[in-house]
Every structure is written in C-alpha cells, then in structure tokens.
Amino acid sequence: MTQQSTTGLAQSPTQGVPRYCPQTSPTVLVVEDESVVAMDLQCQLRDMGYRVCACVDNGREAIEHARAERPDLILMDIVLRGELDGVAAASIIGAELQIPVLFLTAYSDDQTVARAAAAMPYGYLTKPFQARELRAGIEVALRKAEVERSLRDSQRWLVSVLQGVGDAVIATGIDGRVDLANRAAEELLGMASLRGRSAVDVVRLEDGAGAALAMPVHDNPRSGAAMLLTHDGLRVPVDYSAGPICDERDHLMGMTIVLHDERERVAFEQRLAHSEHRFRGAFDHAPLGLALVDRDNRYVRVNRALCRMLDVPEHELVGLPQDDFGDAADNAIEGAFQQDLLSGRSEAVQYERRYRTRDGRALWALVSSTLLPSNQDPQHFLVQINDVSERKRAEDELAHLAHHDALTGVANRTMLAEQVEHELAVARRRGARLAVVFIDLDYFKHINDSYGHEVGDQVLKELALRLTRSVRAIDIVARMGGDEFVVVLSEVSDARDVLALTDKLRLECARALHVNGQEVRMAVSMGVSLFPDDAHDFRTLLRFADSALYQAKGEGRNNVQFYHPELSARMDLRVRLGAGLRLALERDELEMYYQPIIGLAEGTPVAAEALLRWHHPELGLLGPDIFLPVLEESSMGDEIGAWIIHAACAQAARMNTLGARRLRMAVNVTAAQFKSGKLVATVEHALQATGLESNLLCIEITEQHQLADNEQTRSTMATLRKLGVLVAIDDFGTGYSSLGYISRLRPDELKVDKSLVADVDIDPERAGLVVAALAMARSLRLMVVAEGVETETEQAFLRAHGCDMAQGYLHARPIPAPEFEAWMARAGQAGARPVSDTAPF
C-alpha cells in the first residue's frame, strides 16, 4: 500500500502503476490554492505519465487556461483564491468548454458535496487519498469524458440523418448513371460513393423466386417488393418504386429509384411468429419459479424451477390450487394481494410467503404477481417465485447475533435487559422475588496469560455452558463482556433459594476442565441483589450486584456476597477515589512511607520497603489497602507507579549517601505495571535520575497477582537481573505459586506473608508451612523475608529455622521519610534493633 504524503495527497507511485507514453500523455490542468500541495500533485501526475499544462490557484486563471490550453482534464480544489471557488469555476468550464473536472478536496460535508455535485464533476476525491485512488479517479474521468464526447458526436450524426429522408433515394441521368444518392442509399447498398456508377450495376433486385428483376426504363414506372443484393453480398428485403424524371416539356431527364428497407418489418414479423416459442422457452427455463394461475388460484402453467422448488412434477402440479402448498395465514395474505390486482388498486404486488414442499420442508419465497391483460381470454396471474430461504436463514442468524453473545451463545446485554424487564413486570404483578447474580471468573487473566487466549475462550464457553446447565429453564444467563456473567433467578422465595443455586453454580464451576491437554481449574466470585428488597429497577439491581461482587473479590474470591447498603458507600468511595487519583500527583497528595527490614543474623537494618500513602483532601491519610485496588484499575496506574519507583530510589540514594550502611530499597509494582512493557524503562530512568546503584533496588511482585510464565515475563525478569536489580515475590503463601513456577522465574527473594508468620511459634500448622517455605527457598538459593513479625518469640523461631530477614511492628511501623531517617540514625547508634520507644510509629 502506498504511503500518504505530508501534504495530504498520495505519494508518487513507484511500483505497479503503468505510465503513459509521452506522445499519448493526456494533458492535465491543476487548480490548487496551496503551492506545496500543487507541487506535490504536479510531481505525482508527471510520475504517473500525465502532462501538466499549468498550475493555478484561482478560478479566473483556471477558466483562462482552460480556454487557451483545452486540457483533457482539470484537477480542481474547491477552496481557491479570489472571488470564484472551485465549484463556480467548474460550472463555467463545464457549460462552456465541456472539459471534465475532477474535484480534489479535504471537505466532505453535505453542503460542499451538494454544491460540487451541482457542477456535474467527473469525480470527487477527499484528501488524503492513495496514489492508486487518484490514478483511478483520473482514468475514470478521462474515459467518461471520451464516452460523452462520442455520445455528442453520435447525437449530431443522428440529427443530420433525421433531417434527411429515411428511405434510400437514387437519381440517375439520361445515361442511367447515378447523379445523386443520399446517405441512406449508400448505407443500404453498402457502397461509400454511388455518384457516376451505373444504376443497373448498383441496384440489383430479385423477385421472390430469386430471378433478377429488370430495371425500369424511361417512361415505364414500376414498384413492388423485392430482394436487394447489396455490394457487401447481403440480401435485403425492400419495397421499391422507380419512375422517370421529366422536364417541363415531358422530356426524359433520368430516373428516380426509392428503396424502403423492409428488414425491420420482416424481423418484427419473425419475432411475432416466434414470440410464443420464445416465451415458452424463457418461461420453462427461467431460473426463478414461474406460474400462470387462474382466478380460482389454480396452477395453469408452471416452469421447471417451480417444480423443483415444490418437488412436484409438472403434470401433477398443473390444476392444483396454490393453497395446497401454504398455510392458512400465508394463503390469506396472497388472496388479499390478488384482490388488489383484480380491483385495479395495484398493477403489481410483491410479498413474502412460505411454501411447503411435498416432503414437508418450509421454503420462504419472495413472490411477485401481476394480472395479465385479458383481451378475449380468461384472466390469469403471472406469478414469479424467488426462493429466499438462504436470506431468511441469514436474517435469523443476524437476529440471533444481535441478542446473543457471539462467543458463548448465551444472551448478551441487549437481550438481558429486554428479558429482565419482562421478568420484573411479571414479578411485580405476582408479588414475587427475583435475584440478580453478578459473576466474575477468578484469575481469568492468569488463565489467558498462562495458556493463551484460545484456551481462555474455551474456558468462557465452558463456564457459560455450566451456568446454563446449573440454573432452571425460567432463569436467564447472559454474558456482560470479558469474564463477567449475569444470572437472573426468577421466582425465588428468599436468600436460601439463591444460596442453593449459587452453591450449585460454584460446585459446577469448580470441576476440572481439560482444554488442549491442559487441566484448568475455575473458581467464581458472585454478588447478589434482590428484587424488591434492594431495588425496583434492573439498572440499580445490577449496580448493587456489582458492589456485592466487588466485596466477594475483596473477601478472597471464590465466594458469594449479598448486597447490603454499606456496599453502596464502598462503591461510592471507589468512585471518589478513582476520580481523586487523577489529581493526586498534580496536587502533591502522595507520600512515601518506609518500613525497615532487619537482618536476623546481625540484628541491624539491611533494607527498607517503600509504601505509598495518600493524603486525601477529604478522607485524610489513606493506606494502600483502601486505594490500591482502585489504582490497579485506574489509567493512572503506570504514571503513579513510575512516581513511586522514582521517589523510593531518590530516598534510598539519599540514605546511602548520609550513612555508612548500604541500605537496599524494596518497591511494590502491580502485575499490570509489570506486564505493560514499560517497567524496565521506568526503572532505568529512576536509577539514572537518582544515582542509586541498581543492586540496592528490589522490585516486589505480589504472589496473588501471579505473572504468566511466558516469554515476556522471563524477558523482563532477565533484563532487570542484567541491570543488577533484585526481584522478590511478595505475600508468599497467599497465592498459587508452585516450586516449578518459582524455579523458572528465579526471583532473588521470597517474602512470607504475615498471615503465616502470626503465632508461628505456637501454631503447628503455620510453623510447618513456614518451615517448608524456608526449605524451598534454601533449595533454590533464595533470600527470605518474614513479614508481620510482632513478637520476640516469632522472630526467635524464624531465626532458628534459617530465615534471613524480618519486617514488622516488632521493629517499626511504616513512617514518613524524615522520621525514618531519624529511626535509622538511632538504629545506627544502638548497633541493633532500636528500643520500644519506636513502637508508636
């Protein structure tokens, strides 16, 4: 495909566009008010093989050059300099000179197009356009002009012929040689010039038996029908008359011969003679069904196509009523249209009806019917039957697609809204309850990223199938988009009925699914709202169910939550937070807090984790647990994420400049930020801008947002390692990471989640999980950080089992940068963990 030029026109074609030879190049006048565009266009036209006679920028000069140069084509912009625009100039040129005009303009509004059309242009191209479009427009315009010129010439010729005599007229002298012959005579006899030739030689006539007829002589007139032998060897039927030409004294001066071409009459008679034969042939062999039907609606004549449609032989079909092949409703419609024809209200009618074939198949047809003239014969209807069954099937499929999800086949949003409105009306009349269940497939992104979109589509299809199988026939299943579905449960008594069905849905969805040799596990989160308990209209019910779904996902997913009024407040909070995040950076409302990470071997700070806080102007200081889910869904995620990395790197660089201890800084990033492809560039920029050594930065990925084990993930991890940046898996123990997954991604650290660390010294089950995690980390040579350490006994247990580092309230809470620097100073003086006066932080 050719590229567009910077002037808005097409680039000069360099491949695939044939060029005119110089001696045959059409001449083109370019009318364009922008000189750059005009030069560009001139170059392209020359490259295409056309000759540009001039380039002008106003209507007056365009008219003058058109009169002087008489170009083959004018390329006209609509907006020009001067008082005449392109449309006005084109109108004058077209009326006066008949030179074709092709509009090239950037305007395509209705008013401009209407004005341009009134000027009768030969084409209208809207900038920008492709070179091939320009070439095609020019060629079409030139060809159209050529055809119109030929048409004008033909019209002048026809006018000249009509001014003369239609019959062939030949006049001879006394010597029998032709003195005068009109053009009709030359054409009829097949000779370019008759003057001077002997009339006997050029006018050769035969009678019906093929015998030559003698030319009349002198005062012996003659007339009749004959066969004329033309110079080209044709035999033309003619009526002829011949008689003498005498002067006023009745002296013979010559002879006149008039020949009337009878070929048209003879041909008409032949056509008339064969019309019945042709009609029968056309009727019988027509590709569409044709029938003559009498006023009793019985078949009088049918063609082969109709016999094939109805699967009935002709000899059986003739005489049968049309009503035998349709139902009562369609027959009544047809009868009404026939009455319109008989009464004269319509000359022709067209309608759709169904036919039933002999084997019972339904056939949709578009029927056209007219009433044939009666004369002395009985009146008949001429019926044309066009099989439109395929079109009807296509229309039905389109109607289905308009109301059903293309991937899963369940109802789409449109159909859901229509059906729910009906169900709500029924529920209001009966005083019944109705439940709206909003369903989201947990970790669907992980399925797509891990197995590919093809598997993801199969999972969505299977989920729709299982949902449909699990509910009742009176219930509605619809897909909202992505991995979101809605199930509407009709005629429920109370929440227990809903729970019975949602538990069934969860169990059905939990069954393993095998796709392309892969075992995929599904889990769903569900939010429920009830009519009329929670709301009275579908839009509000759906919004409330969405709020409950959000709560279910927040509760750890794979569960059901019912709407309660407090959730509306949470949804409102989400909306407020989402709107506020767009301005948080601009208003300098974000601040980084820092929490130290203690090396258990030496008991001193070895690292810190950067944690975001938001000073909301109305809600006060907010922790990430409140706004982070909103941030992950926000368009500001990448921008705020980049700000966090830069701020953390700047603080780490400052701390490592102030103190002798080398302190590593850990920064959390979201899975979306990691997958965006911008993370490496963001990290590089932050390191260069702050001067922080790359091995003092650790990027943390939350395990619950497990990354796909694919080429992009591995490439990003490898690039970060190449930079010297460390990577940690955060909140380990809350997600689904396997030993194989960890070993393939090769992080540098594991951070054991605080839910496993709490009471690890007294809870055998948690102790076993932590010890197993530590053993796995040692086998993979990974460093381990225990989060949420609050007691000395917990820390002693972790140290005894080989944990490398601890982070938690036992040492310090997250605190702003100035307080953190003061804390670090005290920690450096103490040489170990600061005393408990830091606990209030």
Short mmCIF file of C-alpha atoms in Angstrom, two decimals, residues 534 543-544 547-548 550-551 561-574:
data_model
loop_
_atom_site.label_atom_id
_atom_site.label_comp_id
_atom_site.label_asym_id
_atom_site.label_seq_id
_atom_site.Cartn_x
_atom_site.Cartn_y
_atom_site.Cartn_z
CA ASP A 534 -32.72 -3.99 47.37
CA ARG A 543 -25.15 -1.97 40.15
CA PHE A 544 -25.87 -3.36 43.61
CA SER A 547 -20.99 -3.86 44.52
CA ALA A 548 -21.56 -7.22 46.20
CA TYR A 550 -16.54 -6.41 44.43
CA GLN A 551 -16.97 -7.29 48.10
CA GLN A 561 -21.79 -11.92 48.87
CA PHE A 562 -25.27 -10.39 49.14
CA TYR A 563 -25.76 -6.70 48.71
CA HIS A 564 -26.28 -4.57 51.80
CA PRO A 565 -26.49 -0.77 51.98
CA GLU A 566 -22.95 -0.39 53.29
CA LEU A 567 -21.66 -1.65 49.95
CA SER A 568 -23.12 1.36 48.18
CA ALA A 569 -20.99 3.55 50.37
CA ARG A 570 -17.95 1.46 49.42
CA MET A 571 -18.81 1.76 45.74
CA ASP A 572 -19.21 5.49 46.13
CA LEU A 573 -15.84 5.53 47.85
CA ARG A 574 -14.31 3.65 44.92
#
